[in-house]
Structure formats: structure tokens, C-alpha cells
Amino acid sequence: MKYWLMKSEPDVFSIDQLKKDNTTWWEGVRNYQARNFMMKDMQVGDAVLFYHSNAEPSGVAGLAKISKIAAPDKTQFDKKSEYFDAKATKEKPIWYCVEVEYVEKFKEVVSLSDLRNNEKLQDMVVLQKGSRLSVQPVEKKHFDIVKKMGGL
DNA sequence: GCCAACGTTGGC
DNA sequence: GCCAACGTTGGC
């Protein structure tokens, strides 16, 4: 079982929305590195830190898990979608996404500065300078610390 | 295959 | 809204 951090702007899709819907396809990722993590490495049951970016405050808002392995992202075929990709065909899809299921919301967001202030988290990918990957691996020890910081 | 120009992400 | 860092595109 692996551990991940997945970013979402709460104005677009928040952990509250995931709680309401219970599951969601993680559509709209248009970065190959992030896609490859979803396509090749994620398994059902993997644990996810749900991260709010461009938020007040930005940080980890709660926990989720992978509920279905990667399938073609249907927004790439939808001309009306902002995620439409003219180069993708049904026979040869370019973008894939996993299904994510709600687990638990933290009582309070564990903010970026909370993470930065924890010595044991210094080498987390999300804290590295210029780290923009919206889907990234997390080490178990880091996952456990963040979970504890979130009160779970 | 190089690399300049451009676009995007995301913290602040 | 600014801008640093990074990814992608396209001319050559």
C-alpha cells in the first residue's frame, strides 16, 4: 500500500464536496508525471492526503483513499470541457484518472506553515521549492505525522 | 535535439 | 495581482 498527496483548489473541488459525493473521479490532471503516478502506481486502498491549494489557508484538509484504479479521463473527449484535448481519441486516450473516496476531514486544516514548521517533514515533496506536482508520493512516516497533526 | 518563448501553478 | 519555478511548444 502506498501513500499520496493530491492537490485540489477548494473553489473548484473541496474536501466538503468529496464528503458530500463520497467518491469522485480525479479528472483534469494534465501533467504527465502526475498522470503516470495515477496510471502506473496507484492501487485500490492507497491512502491520500487531500490538499487544498490556493486556499485560506493552503494545506492538508483531510484524508481520502483510492477506490478505483485509473481509467480514461472522460473530460479529454468533451469539447465543452476546459480539459478537452483534441489529440486524444477513444482508441488512444492520453489522460487517465483514478477514483478517490472520502475518508475523513481534519477538524482544522494542517496548513503549509504547520508542515514547514515540523522538522520531521522537511523532505516532503510538497515542501520542496517550486514543487507544483498535483499528484505526488508521500512516505508512510510523513503520512502518519500529518495524520496525527490533523487530530486523527 | 536545443532552447527561447510562452503558459500554468500556487504561495504570498 | 505579482512573480518564481517549472512544464510545454515549436522554430530551427
mmCIF file of C-alpha atoms (C1' of nucleotides) in Angstrom:
data_model
loop_
_atom_site.group_PDB
_atom_site.id
_atom_site.type_symbol
_atom_site.label_atom_id
_atom_site.label_comp_id
_atom_site.label_asym_id
_atom_site.label_seq_id
_atom_site.Cartn_x
_atom_site.Cartn_y
_atom_site.Cartn_z
ATOM 1 C CA MET A 1 0.000 0.000 0.000
ATOM 2 C CA LYS A 2 1.260 3.418 -0.980
ATOM 3 C CA TYR A 3 0.677 6.957 0.235
ATOM 4 C CA TRP A 4 -0.078 10.053 -1.830
ATOM 5 C CA LEU A 5 -0.821 13.732 -1.700
ATOM 6 C CA MET A 6 -3.374 15.114 -4.155
ATOM 7 C CA LYS A 7 -3.979 18.814 -4.652
ATOM 8 C CA SER A 8 -7.256 20.476 -5.398
ATOM 9 C CA GLU A 9 -8.361 24.075 -5.299
ATOM 10 C CA PRO A 10 -11.289 24.141 -2.867
ATOM 11 C CA ASP A 11 -13.073 26.690 -5.062
ATOM 12 C CA VAL A 12 -13.101 24.005 -7.748
ATOM 13 C CA PHE A 13 -13.436 20.849 -5.654
ATOM 14 C CA SER A 14 -13.095 20.794 -1.864
ATOM 15 C CA ILE A 15 -12.983 18.034 0.721
ATOM 16 C CA ASP A 16 -16.501 19.075 1.757
ATOM 17 C CA GLN A 17 -17.666 18.322 -1.757
ATOM 18 C CA LEU A 18 -15.947 14.940 -1.624
ATOM 19 C CA LYS A 19 -17.630 14.225 1.714
ATOM 20 C CA LYS A 20 -20.983 15.007 0.117
ATOM 21 C CA ASP A 21 -20.323 12.941 -3.019
ATOM 22 C CA ASN A 22 -18.363 10.185 -1.228
ATOM 23 C CA THR A 23 -16.358 9.402 -4.382
ATOM 24 C CA THR A 24 -15.078 11.358 -7.372
ATOM 25 C CA TRP A 25 -13.035 10.718 -10.497
ATOM 26 C CA TRP A 26 -9.907 12.846 -10.213
ATOM 27 C CA GLU A 27 -10.410 14.483 -13.603
ATOM 28 C CA GLY A 28 -8.484 17.303 -15.203
ATOM 29 C CA VAL A 29 -4.896 16.340 -14.431
ATOM 30 C CA ARG A 30 -2.909 17.425 -17.498
ATOM 31 C CA ASN A 31 0.620 16.758 -16.360
ATOM 32 C CA TYR A 32 2.412 13.597 -17.415
ATOM 33 C CA GLN A 33 4.244 12.985 -14.165
ATOM 34 C CA ALA A 34 1.036 13.271 -12.165
ATOM 35 C CA ARG A 35 -0.805 11.109 -14.688
ATOM 36 C CA ASN A 36 1.847 8.431 -14.521
ATOM 37 C CA PHE A 37 1.533 8.166 -10.765
ATOM 38 C CA MET A 38 -2.212 7.615 -11.180
ATOM 39 C CA MET A 39 -1.841 5.220 -14.115
ATOM 40 C CA LYS A 40 1.063 3.115 -13.004
ATOM 41 C CA ASP A 41 1.483 3.280 -9.269
ATOM 42 C CA MET A 42 -1.848 3.791 -7.565
ATOM 43 C CA GLN A 43 -3.737 0.803 -6.220
ATOM 44 C CA VAL A 44 -7.157 0.478 -4.633
ATOM 45 C CA GLY A 45 -6.808 1.190 -0.931
ATOM 46 C CA ASP A 46 -3.831 3.540 -1.206
ATOM 47 C CA ALA A 47 -4.121 6.420 1.254
ATOM 48 C CA VAL A 48 -4.324 10.058 0.186
ATOM 49 C CA LEU A 49 -3.664 13.375 1.867
ATOM 50 C CA PHE A 50 -6.293 15.715 0.402
ATOM 51 C CA TYR A 51 -4.528 19.041 -0.102
ATOM 52 C CA HIS A 52 -6.213 22.390 -0.630
ATOM 53 C CA SER A 53 -4.156 24.704 -2.850
ATOM 54 C CA ASN A 54 -4.860 28.397 -3.489
ATOM 55 C CA ALA A 55 -6.813 28.290 -0.267
ATOM 56 C CA GLU A 56 -7.063 30.173 3.011
ATOM 57 C CA PRO A 57 -5.051 28.572 4.391
ATOM 58 C CA SER A 58 -3.470 26.186 1.909
ATOM 59 C CA GLY A 59 -2.701 22.815 3.435
ATOM 60 C CA VAL A 60 -3.873 19.263 4.064
ATOM 61 C CA ALA A 61 -7.634 19.276 4.685
ATOM 62 C CA GLY A 62 -8.206 15.592 5.366
ATOM 63 C CA LEU A 63 -7.839 12.018 4.195
ATOM 64 C CA ALA A 64 -9.093 10.065 1.221
ATOM 65 C CA LYS A 65 -8.293 6.752 -0.431
ATOM 66 C CA ILE A 66 -8.105 5.280 -3.899
ATOM 67 C CA SER A 67 -11.344 3.436 -4.646
ATOM 68 C CA LYS A 68 -10.817 2.564 -8.355
ATOM 69 C CA ILE A 69 -7.662 2.242 -10.411
ATOM 70 C CA ALA A 70 -7.002 4.517 -13.370
ATOM 71 C CA ALA A 71 -9.424 4.769 -16.288
ATOM 72 C CA PRO A 72 -9.516 7.211 -19.229
ATOM 73 C CA ASP A 73 -10.420 10.731 -18.090
ATOM 74 C CA LYS A 74 -13.650 11.382 -19.979
ATOM 75 C CA THR A 75 -13.234 15.167 -19.930
ATOM 76 C CA GLN A 76 -10.487 14.826 -22.578
ATOM 77 C CA PHE A 77 -13.182 13.841 -25.125
ATOM 78 C CA ASP A 78 -15.668 16.536 -24.123
ATOM 79 C CA LYS A 79 -15.434 19.552 -26.421
ATOM 80 C CA LYS A 80 -17.285 21.652 -23.898
ATOM 81 C CA SER A 81 -14.899 20.825 -21.078
ATOM 82 C CA GLU A 82 -11.990 23.078 -20.218
ATOM 83 C CA TYR A 83 -9.976 19.850 -20.041
ATOM 84 C CA PHE A 84 -10.773 18.856 -23.644
ATOM 85 C CA ASP A 85 -7.763 17.541 -25.559
ATOM 86 C CA ALA A 86 -8.118 17.434 -29.351
ATOM 87 C CA LYS A 87 -5.232 14.983 -29.666
ATOM 88 C CA ALA A 88 -6.947 12.310 -27.587
ATOM 89 C CA THR A 89 -9.149 9.621 -29.131
ATOM 90 C CA LYS A 90 -11.295 6.912 -27.545
ATOM 91 C CA GLU A 91 -8.918 4.334 -29.050
ATOM 92 C CA LYS A 92 -5.871 6.155 -27.762
ATOM 93 C CA PRO A 93 -6.722 8.164 -24.696
ATOM 94 C CA ILE A 94 -3.968 10.383 -23.359
ATOM 95 C CA TRP A 95 -5.227 11.190 -19.876
ATOM 96 C CA TYR A 96 -6.196 8.827 -17.106
ATOM 97 C CA CYS A 97 -7.530 9.346 -13.625
ATOM 98 C CA VAL A 98 -8.349 7.315 -10.542
ATOM 99 C CA GLU A 99 -11.464 7.335 -8.401
ATOM 100 C CA VAL A 100 -10.988 8.796 -4.939
ATOM 101 C CA GLU A 101 -13.164 8.094 -1.914
ATOM 102 C CA TYR A 102 -13.748 10.251 1.140
ATOM 103 C CA VAL A 103 -12.254 9.012 4.407
ATOM 104 C CA GLU A 104 -12.124 11.797 6.958
ATOM 105 C CA LYS A 105 -11.909 15.556 7.219
ATOM 106 C CA PHE A 106 -9.467 17.101 9.671
ATOM 107 C CA LYS A 107 -11.020 19.319 12.349
ATOM 108 C CA GLU A 108 -8.646 22.003 11.160
ATOM 109 C CA VAL A 109 -6.547 22.259 8.027
ATOM 110 C CA VAL A 110 -2.914 21.346 8.646
ATOM 111 C CA SER A 111 -1.523 24.407 6.932
ATOM 112 C CA LEU A 112 1.566 24.670 4.770
ATOM 113 C CA SER A 113 3.304 26.629 7.521
ATOM 114 C CA ASP A 114 2.371 23.916 10.058
ATOM 115 C CA LEU A 115 4.047 21.406 7.747
ATOM 116 C CA ARG A 116 7.063 23.675 7.248
ATOM 117 C CA ASN A 117 7.434 24.121 10.989
ATOM 118 C CA ASN A 118 7.681 20.382 11.597
ATOM 119 C CA GLU A 119 11.306 19.315 11.455
ATOM 120 C CA LYS A 120 10.411 15.737 10.606
ATOM 121 C CA LEU A 121 8.616 16.763 7.406
ATOM 122 C CA GLN A 122 11.416 18.758 5.811
ATOM 123 C CA ASP A 123 11.893 16.378 2.870
ATOM 124 C CA MET A 124 8.222 16.047 1.925
ATOM 125 C CA VAL A 125 7.800 16.727 -1.802
ATOM 126 C CA VAL A 126 5.132 19.366 -1.244
ATOM 127 C CA LEU A 127 7.549 21.451 0.830
ATOM 128 C CA GLN A 128 10.297 21.494 -1.762
ATOM 129 C CA LYS A 129 10.949 24.758 -3.549
ATOM 130 C CA GLY A 130 8.988 25.088 -6.755
ATOM 131 C CA SER A 131 7.098 21.832 -6.199
ATOM 132 C CA ARG A 132 3.979 22.083 -8.332
ATOM 133 C CA LEU A 133 3.088 18.442 -8.897
ATOM 134 C CA SER A 134 -0.617 17.998 -8.192
ATOM 135 C CA VAL A 135 -0.262 14.264 -7.533
ATOM 136 C CA GLN A 136 2.791 13.223 -5.566
ATOM 137 C CA PRO A 137 4.043 10.309 -3.482
ATOM 138 C CA VAL A 138 4.277 10.621 0.292
ATOM 139 C CA GLU A 139 6.367 8.492 2.634
ATOM 140 C CA LYS A 140 4.467 6.490 5.243
ATOM 141 C CA LYS A 141 6.296 8.175 8.099
ATOM 142 C CA HIS A 142 5.291 11.576 6.773
ATOM 143 C CA PHE A 143 1.728 10.471 6.164
ATOM 144 C CA ASP A 144 1.456 9.247 9.751
ATOM 145 C CA ILE A 145 2.811 12.508 11.168
ATOM 146 C CA VAL A 146 0.438 14.652 9.102
ATOM 147 C CA LYS A 147 -2.487 12.431 10.067
ATOM 148 C CA LYS A 148 -1.604 12.931 13.717
ATOM 149 C CA MET A 149 -1.265 16.694 13.205
ATOM 150 C CA GLY A 150 -4.792 16.601 11.809
ATOM 151 C CA GLY A 151 -6.020 15.007 15.014
ATOM 152 C CA LEU A 152 -6.606 11.514 13.623
ATOM 153 C "C1'" DG B 1 17.787 17.820 -30.002
ATOM 154 C "C1'" DC B 2 18.381 22.644 -28.406
ATOM 155 C "C1'" DC B 3 16.386 26.399 -26.347
ATOM 156 C "C1'" DA B 4 13.585 30.756 -26.330
ATOM 157 C "C1'" DA B 5 9.036 31.965 -25.723
ATOM 158 C "C1'" DC B 6 5.027 31.128 -23.694
ATOM 159 C "C1'" DG B 7 1.615 29.123 -20.347
ATOM 160 C "C1'" DT B 8 0.496 27.370 -15.736
ATOM 161 C "C1'" DT B 9 0.827 26.595 -10.816
ATOM 162 C "C1'" DG B 10 0.388 28.174 -6.485
ATOM 163 C "C1'" DG B 11 2.321 30.738 -2.432
ATOM 164 C "C1'" DC B 12 2.298 35.134 -0.812
ATOM 165 C "C1'" DG C 1 -2.165 40.782 -8.515
ATOM 166 C "C1'" DC C 2 2.757 39.548 -8.552
ATOM 167 C "C1'" DC C 3 6.142 36.535 -9.767
ATOM 168 C "C1'" DA C 4 9.353 32.412 -9.233
ATOM 169 C "C1'" DA C 5 9.625 27.945 -10.749
ATOM 170 C "C1'" DC C 6 8.507 24.691 -13.734
ATOM 171 C "C1'" DG C 7 6.362 22.344 -17.990
ATOM 172 C "C1'" DT C 8 5.280 22.531 -22.867
ATOM 173 C "C1'" DT C 9 5.584 24.092 -27.551
ATOM 174 C "C1'" DG C 10 7.561 24.965 -31.788
ATOM 175 C "C1'" DG C 11 11.161 27.006 -34.851
ATOM 176 C "C1'" DC C 12 15.431 25.885 -36.396
#
